Short mmCIF file of C-alpha atoms and ligand atoms in Angstrom, two decimals:
data_model
loop_
_atom_site.label_atom_id
_atom_site.label_comp_id
_atom_site.label_asym_id
_atom_site.label_seq_id
_atom_site.Cartn_x
_atom_site.Cartn_y
_atom_site.Cartn_z
CA UNK A 204 181.74 163.23 153.40
CA UNK A 205 184.85 163.37 151.25
CA UNK A 206 187.75 161.13 152.21
CA UNK A 207 191.25 161.71 150.82
CA UNK A 208 193.78 158.89 150.89
CA UNK A 209 197.38 159.69 151.73
CA UNK A 210 199.54 157.39 149.66
CA UNK A 211 203.06 158.83 149.83
CA UNK A 212 206.08 156.55 150.15
CA UNK A 213 207.94 158.48 152.87
CA UNK A 214 206.91 160.29 156.05
CA UNK A 215 207.89 163.83 154.99
CA UNK A 216 205.88 163.67 151.77
CA UNK A 217 202.98 161.99 153.59
CA UNK A 218 202.89 164.75 156.23
CA UNK A 219 203.05 167.42 153.51
CA UNK A 220 200.02 165.88 151.75
CA UNK A 221 198.21 165.39 155.05
CA UNK A 222 198.48 169.12 155.72
CA UNK A 223 196.93 169.85 152.33
CA UNK A 224 194.21 167.24 152.89
CA UNK A 225 193.36 168.84 156.26
CA UNK A 226 192.02 171.83 154.31
CA UNK A 227 189.72 169.99 151.93
CA UNK A 228 188.88 166.51 153.26
CA UNK A 229 186.21 165.65 155.85
CA UNK A 230 188.06 162.48 156.72
CA UNK A 231 191.55 161.24 155.85
CA UNK A 232 192.64 157.71 155.04
CA UNK A 233 196.21 156.88 156.02
CA UNK A 234 197.36 154.16 153.65
CA UNK A 235 200.10 152.98 155.99
CA UNK A 236 201.02 150.17 153.57
CA UNK A 237 202.47 152.85 151.24
CA UNK A 238 204.64 154.67 153.77
CA UNK A 239 208.27 153.70 154.29
CA UNK A 240 209.69 154.43 157.79
CA UNK A 241 206.13 154.49 159.15
CA UNK A 242 205.37 156.51 162.28
CA UNK A 243 201.59 156.16 162.79
CA UNK A 244 201.59 158.34 165.90
CA UNK A 245 203.10 161.23 163.97
CA UNK A 246 200.60 160.80 161.13
CA UNK A 247 197.58 160.66 163.45
CA UNK A 248 198.84 163.74 165.30
CA UNK A 249 199.30 165.68 162.03
CA UNK A 250 195.73 164.94 160.91
CA UNK A 251 193.21 167.61 161.85
CA UNK A 252 190.33 165.48 160.54
CA UNK A 253 189.18 162.01 161.63
CA UNK A 254 191.44 159.29 160.24
CA UNK A 255 190.91 155.83 158.77
CA UNK A 256 193.98 153.60 159.09
CA UNK A 257 194.28 151.06 156.29
CA UNK A 258 197.08 148.55 155.76
CA UNK A 259 196.30 146.91 152.44
CA UNK A 260 197.93 143.63 151.32
CA UNK A 261 199.74 143.39 148.00
CA UNK A 262 197.10 140.88 146.85
CA UNK A 263 194.46 143.62 147.26
CA UNK A 264 196.41 146.20 145.22
CA UNK A 265 198.12 147.44 148.39
CA UNK A 266 201.82 147.55 149.22
CA UNK A 267 202.09 145.51 152.42
CA UNK A 268 204.20 142.39 151.85
CA UNK A 269 204.99 141.22 155.41
CA UNK A 270 203.34 138.49 157.50
CA UNK A 271 199.59 138.76 158.27
CA UNK A 272 200.33 138.84 162.00
CA UNK A 273 202.56 141.87 161.53
CA UNK A 274 199.94 143.57 159.35
CA UNK A 275 197.23 143.15 161.99
CA UNK A 276 199.56 144.29 164.75
CA UNK A 277 200.03 147.62 162.90
CA UNK A 278 196.24 148.04 162.85
CA UNK A 279 196.05 147.20 166.58
CA UNK A 280 198.71 149.80 167.24
CA UNK A 281 196.60 152.34 165.30
CA UNK A 282 193.65 151.46 167.57
CA UNK A 283 195.85 151.98 170.66
CA UNK A 284 196.92 155.37 169.27
CA UNK A 285 193.27 156.41 168.94
CA UNK A 286 192.66 156.06 165.18
CA UNK A 287 189.03 157.03 164.56
CA UNK A 288 188.47 154.23 162.04
CA UNK A 289 190.37 151.09 161.05
CA UNK A 290 189.75 149.19 157.82
CA UNK A 291 189.94 145.40 157.79
CA UNK A 292 189.17 143.07 154.88
CA UNK A 293 186.32 140.54 155.00
CA UNK A 294 188.61 137.67 153.94
CA UNK A 295 191.03 138.26 156.83
CA UNK A 296 190.90 137.36 160.49
CA UNK A 297 188.75 140.44 161.04
CA UNK A 298 187.39 139.43 164.45
CA UNK A 299 190.87 139.92 165.89
CA UNK A 300 190.52 143.61 165.07
CA UNK A 301 186.79 143.98 165.82
CA UNK A 302 187.16 142.36 169.25
CA UNK A 303 190.04 144.69 170.11
CA UNK A 304 188.55 147.91 168.73
CA UNK A 305 188.52 150.08 171.91
CA UNK A 306 187.33 153.58 170.84
CA UNK A 307 187.92 153.04 167.12
CA UNK A 308 185.16 152.22 164.64
CA UNK A 309 185.81 149.27 162.37
CA UNK A 310 185.19 149.30 158.62
CA UNK A 311 184.77 145.80 157.21
CA UNK A 312 185.74 145.95 153.55
CA UNK A 313 185.34 144.07 150.28
CA UNK A 314 187.21 145.11 147.15
CA UNK A 315 187.02 143.68 143.67
CA UNK A 316 189.44 145.08 141.10
CA UNK A 317 188.00 143.05 138.21
CA UNK A 318 184.24 143.31 138.29
CA UNK A 319 180.98 143.87 140.17
CA UNK A 320 180.20 140.21 140.78
CA UNK A 321 176.77 138.61 140.32
CA UNK A 322 176.72 137.53 144.00
CA UNK A 323 177.16 141.09 145.28
CA UNK A 324 174.08 140.73 147.51
CA UNK A 325 175.57 137.66 149.24
CA UNK A 326 178.81 139.58 149.79
CA UNK A 327 176.81 142.44 151.26
CA UNK A 328 174.99 139.99 153.61
CA UNK A 329 178.34 138.59 154.77
CA UNK A 330 179.72 142.07 155.50
CA UNK A 331 176.50 142.98 157.24
CA UNK A 332 176.62 139.91 159.48
CA UNK A 333 179.89 140.96 161.12
CA UNK A 334 180.08 143.15 164.21
CA UNK A 335 181.89 145.89 162.30
CA UNK A 336 180.53 149.43 162.55
CA UNK A 337 180.68 150.29 158.85
CA UNK A 338 180.41 148.20 155.68
CA UNK A 339 182.64 149.02 152.72
CA UNK A 340 181.93 147.51 149.33
CA UNK A 341 184.04 148.66 146.40
CA UNK A 342 183.87 146.92 143.03
CA UNK A 343 184.91 147.65 139.46
CA UNK A 344 182.31 148.87 136.97
CA UNK A 345 182.63 147.13 133.62
CA UNK A 346 179.33 148.60 132.55
CA UNK A 347 177.36 151.65 133.68
CA UNK A 348 174.61 149.47 135.17
CA UNK A 349 177.11 148.16 137.78
CA UNK A 350 176.86 151.57 139.46
CA UNK A 351 173.14 151.00 139.96
CA UNK A 352 173.80 147.70 141.78
CA UNK A 353 176.03 149.50 144.29
CA UNK A 354 173.56 152.35 144.70
CA UNK A 355 170.84 149.77 145.49
CA UNK A 356 173.04 148.35 148.29
CA UNK A 357 173.61 151.84 149.69
CA UNK A 358 169.88 152.46 149.70
CA UNK A 359 169.02 149.18 151.44
CA UNK A 360 171.79 149.11 154.07
CA UNK A 361 170.68 149.79 157.62
CA UNK A 362 174.28 150.02 158.82
CA UNK A 363 176.50 152.89 157.68
CA UNK A 364 177.93 151.83 154.32
CA UNK A 365 180.61 153.01 151.93
CA UNK A 366 179.70 151.92 148.39
CA UNK A 367 181.59 152.74 145.19
CA UNK A 368 182.57 151.45 141.78
CA UNK A 369 186.14 151.89 140.53
CA UNK A 370 187.32 152.51 136.96
CA UNK A 371 186.26 155.08 134.36
CA UNK A 372 182.74 153.60 134.15
CA UNK A 373 182.42 153.86 137.93
CA UNK A 374 183.02 157.61 138.04
CA UNK A 375 179.31 158.37 138.44
CA UNK A 376 179.12 156.25 141.62
CA UNK A 377 181.87 158.36 143.20
CA UNK A 378 179.64 161.42 142.71
CA UNK A 379 176.22 159.93 143.46
CA UNK A 380 177.06 157.54 146.32
CA UNK A 381 177.09 160.06 149.17
CA UNK A 382 173.96 161.73 147.84
CA UNK A 383 172.22 158.34 148.11
CA UNK A 384 173.59 157.83 151.63
CA UNK A 385 177.10 156.37 151.38
CA UNK A 386 179.03 157.23 154.56
CA UNK A 387 181.77 158.79 152.41
CA UNK A 388 183.24 158.90 148.94
CA UNK A 389 186.95 158.74 148.17
CA UNK A 390 188.57 161.59 146.27
CA UNK A 391 192.11 162.38 145.21
CA UNK A 392 194.01 165.32 146.66
CA UNK A 393 194.76 166.34 143.10
CA UNK A 394 194.97 164.93 139.58
CA UNK A 395 197.70 162.22 139.55
CA UNK A 396 197.30 161.44 143.26
CA UNK A 397 194.56 158.83 142.93
CA UNK A 398 194.71 155.87 145.31
CA UNK A 399 192.26 153.90 143.13
CA UNK A 400 191.28 154.05 139.45
CA UNK A 401 188.58 156.58 138.56
CA UNK A 402 188.98 158.85 141.61
CA UNK A 403 187.94 162.47 141.10
CA UNK A 404 189.81 165.40 142.72
CA UNK A 405 188.13 166.48 145.99
CA UNK A 406 187.89 170.08 144.78
CA UNK A 407 185.84 168.97 141.74
CA UNK A 408 183.50 166.82 143.84
CA UNK A 409 182.83 169.67 146.24
CA UNK A 410 182.80 172.73 144.03
CA UNK A 411 181.62 171.45 140.63
CA UNK A 412 179.43 168.47 141.53
CA UNK A 413 178.40 170.00 144.91
CA UNK A 414 178.04 166.60 146.56
CA UNK A 415 177.54 168.27 149.96
CA UNK A 416 174.72 170.48 148.70
CA UNK A 417 172.69 168.18 146.45
CA UNK A 418 169.75 166.76 148.36
CA UNK A 419 167.68 163.59 147.82
CA UNK A 420 164.97 164.19 145.22
CA UNK A 421 167.54 165.92 142.98
CA UNK A 422 167.14 165.94 139.21
CA UNK A 423 169.78 164.02 137.32
CA UNK A 424 171.14 165.33 133.98
CA UNK A 425 174.20 164.39 131.98
CA UNK A 426 175.92 163.95 128.68
CA UNK A 427 176.16 160.67 126.80
CA UNK A 428 178.89 159.98 124.26
CA UNK A 429 182.08 158.07 123.59
CA UNK A 430 184.74 159.10 124.36
CA UNK A 431 183.43 161.49 127.00
CA UNK A 432 186.35 161.96 129.41
CA UNK A 433 187.45 165.26 127.80
CA UNK A 434 183.93 166.74 127.69
CA UNK A 435 183.65 169.99 129.65
CA UNK A 436 179.85 170.30 129.66
CA UNK A 437 179.73 169.09 133.28
CA UNK A 438 181.56 172.26 134.36
CA UNK A 439 179.21 174.58 132.46
CA UNK A 440 175.91 172.90 133.40
CA UNK A 441 176.77 172.22 137.05
CA UNK A 442 177.94 175.83 137.41
CA UNK A 443 174.64 177.07 135.95
CA UNK A 444 172.67 174.80 138.30
CA UNK A 445 174.70 176.15 141.22
CA UNK A 446 174.16 179.76 140.15
CA UNK A 447 170.40 179.22 139.91
CA UNK A 448 170.40 177.25 143.22
CA UNK A 449 168.81 174.23 141.51
CA UNK A 450 168.92 170.79 143.14
CA UNK A 451 170.21 169.34 139.86
CA UNK A 452 173.39 167.50 138.97
CA UNK A 453 175.01 166.85 135.57
CA UNK A 454 177.28 163.83 135.03
CA UNK A 455 179.33 162.31 132.20
CA UNK A 456 178.15 158.94 130.91
CA UNK A 457 180.54 157.03 128.68
CA UNK A 458 178.03 155.05 126.62
CA UNK A 459 179.15 152.09 124.50
CA UNK A 460 175.78 150.43 124.09
CA UNK A 461 173.05 153.02 123.53
CA UNK A 462 170.21 150.51 123.74
CA UNK A 463 171.32 149.20 127.16
CA UNK A 464 171.89 152.73 128.42
CA UNK A 465 168.41 153.81 127.41
CA UNK A 466 166.92 150.71 129.08
CA UNK A 467 168.76 151.19 132.39
CA UNK A 468 169.18 154.95 132.73
CA UNK A 469 166.74 156.95 130.62
CA UNK A 470 164.01 156.80 133.28
CA UNK A 471 166.47 158.06 135.93
CA UNK A 472 167.47 161.13 133.94
CA UNK A 473 165.45 164.34 133.83
CA UNK A 474 167.32 165.26 130.65
CA UNK A 475 170.60 164.76 128.85
CA UNK A 476 172.94 166.09 126.20
CA UNK A 477 173.87 163.76 123.36
CA UNK A 478 177.23 163.94 121.66
CA UNK A 479 179.16 161.87 119.12
CA UNK A 480 178.63 159.09 118.13
CA UNK A 481 175.01 158.91 119.36
CA UNK A 482 173.40 162.07 117.95
CA UNK A 483 171.70 160.24 115.08
CA UNK A 484 171.10 156.80 116.63
CA UNK A 485 169.31 158.32 119.62
CA UNK A 486 166.34 159.24 117.42
CA UNK A 487 164.95 155.70 117.45
CA UNK A 488 164.71 155.69 121.26
CA UNK A 489 162.80 158.95 121.56
CA UNK A 490 159.03 159.30 121.41
CA UNK A 491 158.77 162.89 120.20
CA UNK A 492 161.28 164.68 117.98
CA UNK A 493 161.14 168.43 117.61
CA UNK A 494 160.57 169.33 113.88
CA UNK A 495 163.93 171.15 113.62
CA UNK A 496 165.83 168.15 115.05
CA UNK A 497 163.88 165.91 112.65
CA UNK A 498 164.94 168.05 109.70
CA UNK A 499 168.58 167.94 110.84
CA UNK A 500 168.31 164.20 111.52
CA UNK A 501 170.20 164.57 114.80
CA UNK A 502 169.32 165.22 118.46
CA UNK A 503 171.75 166.79 120.94
CA UNK A 504 169.28 167.44 123.77
CA UNK A 505 166.71 165.15 125.39
CA UNK A 506 164.18 166.07 128.02
CA UNK A 507 162.21 163.54 130.07
CA UNK A 508 158.73 164.75 131.00
CA UNK A 509 157.26 162.07 133.27
CA UNK A 510 158.63 159.27 131.11
CA UNK A 511 157.95 160.95 127.76
CA UNK A 512 161.26 161.65 126.00
CA UNK A 513 161.47 164.58 123.58
CA UNK A 514 164.52 165.28 121.42
CA UNK A 515 165.77 168.70 120.29
CA UNK A 516 168.79 170.06 118.46
CA UNK A 517 170.35 173.20 119.94
CA UNK A 518 173.53 173.09 117.78
CA UNK A 519 171.52 175.02 115.21
CA UNK A 520 170.69 177.97 117.47
CA UNK A 521 174.20 177.77 118.89
CA UNK A 522 175.77 178.55 115.52
CA UNK A 523 173.13 180.94 114.19
CA UNK A 524 173.03 183.09 117.33
CA UNK A 525 176.85 183.27 117.38
CA UNK A 526 176.88 184.51 113.74
CA UNK A 527 173.97 186.90 114.13
CA UNK A 528 175.83 188.84 116.81
CA UNK A 529 178.19 189.88 113.99
CA UNK A 530 176.04 189.94 110.86
CA UNK A 531 172.71 189.15 109.22
CA UNK A 532 172.70 185.87 107.25
CA UNK A 533 169.95 186.72 104.72
CA UNK A 534 171.29 186.83 101.12
CA UNK A 535 174.90 186.26 102.25
CA UNK A 536 177.10 183.66 100.53
CA UNK A 537 177.68 181.11 103.28
CA UNK A 538 180.27 178.35 102.83
CA UNK A 539 180.32 175.41 105.19
CA UNK A 540 183.44 173.25 105.31
CA UNK A 541 182.54 169.68 106.27
CA UNK A 542 179.46 167.52 105.73
CA UNK A 543 179.01 165.74 109.08
CA UNK A 544 176.50 166.24 111.90
CA UNK A 545 177.46 169.83 112.77
CA UNK A 546 177.39 170.81 109.07
CA UNK A 547 173.84 169.41 108.74
CA UNK A 548 172.59 171.40 111.74
CA UNK A 549 174.21 174.65 110.64
CA UNK A 550 173.03 174.16 107.03
CA UNK A 551 169.41 173.93 108.22
CA UNK A 552 169.88 177.13 110.23
CA UNK A 553 171.54 179.03 107.37
CA UNK A 554 168.77 178.09 104.93
CA UNK A 555 166.07 179.06 107.43
CA UNK A 556 167.75 182.48 107.58
CA UNK A 557 167.81 182.61 103.76
CA UNK A 558 171.57 182.46 103.32
CA UNK A 559 172.99 181.26 99.97
CA UNK A 560 174.67 178.00 100.91
CA UNK A 561 177.62 176.02 99.54
CA UNK A 562 178.92 172.85 101.24
CA UNK A 563 182.56 171.84 100.66
CA UNK A 564 183.94 168.58 101.99
CA UNK A 565 187.00 166.33 101.78
CA UNK A 566 184.74 163.49 100.66
CA UNK A 567 182.90 165.29 97.87
CA UNK A 568 180.18 162.60 97.60
CA UNK A 569 179.01 163.46 101.12
CA UNK A 570 178.83 167.16 100.25
CA UNK A 571 176.89 166.26 97.11
CA UNK A 572 174.43 164.11 99.09
CA UNK A 573 173.76 166.96 101.54
CA UNK A 574 173.48 169.52 98.73
CA UNK A 575 170.74 167.43 97.07
CA UNK A 576 168.82 167.29 100.31
CA UNK A 577 169.17 171.02 100.96
CA UNK A 578 169.13 172.19 97.33
CA UNK A 579 172.43 174.08 97.61
CA UNK A 580 175.88 174.11 95.93
CA UNK A 581 178.66 171.71 96.80
CA UNK A 582 182.33 171.00 96.06
CA UNK A 583 185.69 169.94 97.42
CA UNK A 584 187.64 171.88 100.05
CA UNK A 585 189.99 173.05 97.28
CA UNK A 586 187.05 174.73 95.54
CA UNK A 587 186.95 177.40 98.25
CA UNK A 588 189.28 179.73 96.31
CA UNK A 589 186.93 179.64 93.28
CA UNK A 590 183.70 180.65 94.99
CA UNK A 591 182.44 183.83 96.62
CA UNK A 592 182.11 183.62 100.40
CA UNK A 593 180.84 186.22 102.88
CA UNK A 594 180.55 183.88 105.86
CA UNK A 595 182.82 180.85 106.25
CA UNK A 596 181.99 178.11 108.78
CA UNK A 597 184.42 175.29 109.55
CA UNK A 598 182.82 172.08 110.79
CA UNK A 599 185.70 169.76 109.89
CA UNK A 600 187.82 168.51 112.76
CA UNK A 601 190.99 170.08 111.36
CA UNK A 602 192.31 172.49 113.97
CA UNK A 603 191.36 170.18 116.79
CA UNK A 604 193.86 167.99 118.67
CA UNK A 605 195.99 166.36 117.19
CA UNK A 606 195.77 168.65 114.14
CA UNK A 607 195.90 171.94 116.04
CA UNK A 608 198.32 173.50 113.55
CA UNK A 609 196.27 172.50 110.54
CA UNK A 610 193.70 174.49 108.57
CA UNK A 611 191.06 172.86 106.34
CA UNK A 612 191.72 175.27 103.44
CA UNK A 613 194.53 177.54 102.27
CA UNK A 614 194.09 180.62 104.47
CA UNK A 615 195.57 183.06 101.98
CA UNK A 616 192.11 183.01 100.35
CA UNK A 617 190.34 183.75 103.65
CA UNK A 618 190.25 187.56 103.61
CA UNK A 619 187.89 190.30 104.80
CA UNK A 620 185.02 187.91 105.59
CA UNK A 621 183.29 186.50 108.68
CA UNK A 622 184.70 183.18 109.92
CA UNK A 623 183.17 180.83 112.49
CA UNK A 624 185.11 177.74 113.53
CA UNK A 625 182.86 175.17 115.27
CA UNK A 626 185.84 173.70 117.13
CA UNK A 627 185.62 174.74 120.77
CA UNK A 628 188.57 172.96 122.38
CA UNK A 629 190.53 176.21 122.10
CA UNK A 630 189.41 179.80 121.71
CA UNK A 631 191.26 180.53 118.46
CA UNK A 632 192.08 177.70 116.09
CA UNK A 633 194.84 178.15 113.52
CA UNK A 634 192.13 179.00 110.96
CA UNK A 635 190.80 181.79 113.19
CA UNK A 636 194.31 183.10 113.93
CA UNK A 637 195.15 183.30 110.23
CA UNK A 638 191.73 184.78 109.37
CA UNK A 639 192.19 187.48 112.01
CA UNK A 640 195.54 188.42 110.44
CA UNK A 641 193.72 188.71 107.08
CA UNK A 642 191.26 191.27 108.45
CA UNK A 643 188.38 188.83 108.97
CA UNK A 644 185.77 189.05 111.73
CA UNK A 645 186.24 185.86 113.69
CA UNK A 646 183.80 183.87 115.86
CA UNK A 647 185.11 181.20 118.20
CA UNK A 648 183.43 177.78 118.44
CA UNK A 649 183.18 178.56 122.15
CA UNK A 650 180.45 181.11 121.33
CA UNK A 651 178.55 178.42 119.40
CA UNK A 652 179.08 175.99 122.29
CA UNK A 653 177.83 178.49 124.88
CA UNK A 654 174.72 179.30 122.87
CA UNK A 655 173.84 175.63 122.32
CA UNK A 656 174.40 174.87 126.03
CA UNK A 657 172.21 177.87 126.95
CA UNK A 658 169.53 176.37 124.67
CA UNK A 659 169.76 173.07 126.57
CA UNK A 660 169.54 174.84 129.92
CA UNK A 661 166.38 176.64 128.77
CA UNK A 662 164.79 173.39 127.58
CA UNK A 663 165.55 171.63 130.88
CA UNK A 664 164.81 174.40 133.36
CA UNK A 665 162.70 176.97 131.52
CA UNK A 666 165.25 179.60 132.56
CA UNK A 667 167.48 181.84 130.44
CA UNK A 668 171.17 181.05 131.02
CA UNK A 669 173.52 183.91 131.81
CA UNK A 670 175.75 183.93 128.70
CA UNK A 671 178.47 186.13 130.23
CA UNK A 672 178.67 183.88 133.26
CA UNK A 673 179.05 180.85 130.96
CA UNK A 674 181.76 182.61 128.96
CA UNK A 675 183.72 183.30 132.13
CA UNK A 676 183.33 179.71 133.34
CA UNK A 677 184.70 178.37 130.04
CA UNK A 678 187.55 180.86 129.88
P1 LIG B 754 181.48 164.50 112.06
O1 LIG B 754 180.05 164.22 111.79
O2 LIG B 754 182.39 163.38 112.40
O3 LIG B 754 182.08 165.25 110.75
C1 LIG B 754 183.46 165.53 110.67
C2 LIG B 754 183.75 166.32 109.38
O4 LIG B 754 185.15 166.62 109.40
C3 LIG B 754 183.47 165.55 108.09
O5 LIG B 754 182.99 166.42 107.12
C4 LIG B 754 184.88 165.04 107.72
O6 LIG B 754 185.07 164.88 106.32
C5 LIG B 754 185.74 166.20 108.18
N1 LIG B 754 187.11 165.79 108.41
C6 LIG B 754 187.57 164.97 109.40
N2 LIG B 754 188.91 164.82 109.27
C7 LIG B 754 189.29 165.56 108.21
C8 LIG B 754 190.52 165.80 107.57
N3 LIG B 754 191.65 165.24 108.05
N4 LIG B 754 190.55 166.60 106.49
C9 LIG B 754 189.42 167.17 106.04
N5 LIG B 754 188.20 166.98 106.56
C10 LIG B 754 188.14 166.18 107.65
O7 LIG B 754 181.65 165.55 113.23
P2 LIG B 754 180.62 166.74 113.66
O8 LIG B 754 179.70 166.27 114.70
O9 LIG B 754 180.06 167.35 112.44
O10 LIG B 754 181.62 167.75 114.39
C11 LIG B 754 182.53 168.49 113.62
C12 LIG B 754 183.22 169.55 114.47
O11 LIG B 754 182.25 170.45 114.97
C13 LIG B 754 183.93 168.97 115.69
O12 LIG B 754 185.13 169.69 115.87
C14 LIG B 754 182.98 169.28 116.82
O13 LIG B 754 183.65 169.42 118.06
C15 LIG B 754 182.41 170.60 116.36
N6 LIG B 754 181.12 170.91 116.99
C16 LIG B 754 181.07 172.05 117.73
C17 LIG B 754 179.90 172.39 118.38
C18 LIG B 754 179.89 173.64 119.21
O14 LIG B 754 178.95 173.83 119.97
N7 LIG B 754 180.87 174.51 119.07
C19 LIG B 754 178.76 171.59 118.26
C20 LIG B 754 178.83 170.43 117.45
C21 LIG B 754 180.02 170.11 116.82
P3 LIG B 754 184.79 163.48 105.60
O15 LIG B 754 183.33 163.45 105.32
O16 LIG B 754 185.63 163.55 104.38
O17 LIG B 754 185.22 162.39 106.55
#
């Protein structure tokens, strides 16, 4: 179940949000500590879904600053008015509420805004020993493994339990908790309306992550990288899983420590995408590396077959397929701008297709190093105007935020050729806009992205991804 918290500071705004929440939530939390001029009766009457009444103290990141007696009397009033659920903290005089619960169900809660403490099992036992109807245990994830501790509690609890981790590293618990049996997960009504750090909009939980549809026994996929918050792969892959009616889910994992992640999570994942900065370092954790990925020296896709991890690189097919829709590569003069991971992958693909390759880079030594490995020409970005190019491929980050108005080379020399920009944060970078004006055939990095994601989908599921569907999802 998805619970939305109503956190507005006045009754009119609270009622307006309640009406919106009625359409998307399964259950609504009235954070009465937030609302000035409180009229609980009016709020309960306006809710078309079951309500939880919560009156959080300032010390627990709430807003209530009055006497404890007054705080509890508001909760008792909510019980008298027929609130479906009332939340009371474990370090309060909770029995006063439990013993007076009438037809309401009582949620006994523990929150920790700093960490997931070592003694979490003791805290669970204490919550469990009360006569409350539901246990709520919400901690802060300082590392990804903290999510697993909470999931273990959800799995072992015999009483209904709400278990979650807060903070950016706790995001995965907000998606997985209900699938593992948490009574509910909290979501925001919209972006900017979070009642706790790390909350995901309800719409995203329901329609992208499909938390109501995913069943136990699901296959877990994801992307690992840092930073990962802006990654959009979760939209593409979850939409493909939905389209194919697969009991699979794809999450974002912000990974600081690759070794710890591989130790704690790799056995749980059926497969994962790898993005910067882990594409090269991941190789040492993988048993089998596909020969193409080995040649590139980077893996962007991992599949777990009964504990045996195999690494692939689909960036290569992503770029080559996107170019081949427009032209053959054989015997063409291909210039790659940049000498990083994407340049390496595309260089291997271009040479396999017998293109004549030149690598130009800001740091010329890096271009030279790559050129020795691949036996091709190299130079600085300024050399572009001196060489013949039929196909130009940008793999530098110029054109991406914050340099969206920049181009890696002077575009007056980019004329009547084919231009692919690997950047996929927007459809047409400045380079592509200028190239189009100069009569070039342009290829968006989105096409490369779609093709590499389709390659991952095929590796994980054995199925061909619907490219047009993916294009529409991204657009
Ligand atoms: P990377 O390994 O960090 O390489 C970055 C490259 O950009 C280096 O050659 C670097 O030159 C150059 N660069 C950075 N800032 C620059 C500046 N201010 N002026 C000139 N050159 C600059 O990154 P990567 O993994 O290769 O990724 C590169 C781009 O490809 C990113 O935009 C990424 O999103 C995109 N990409 C797209 C796809 C897709 O599916 N569409 C897949 C993979 C990557 P120096 O060597 O001089 O630092």
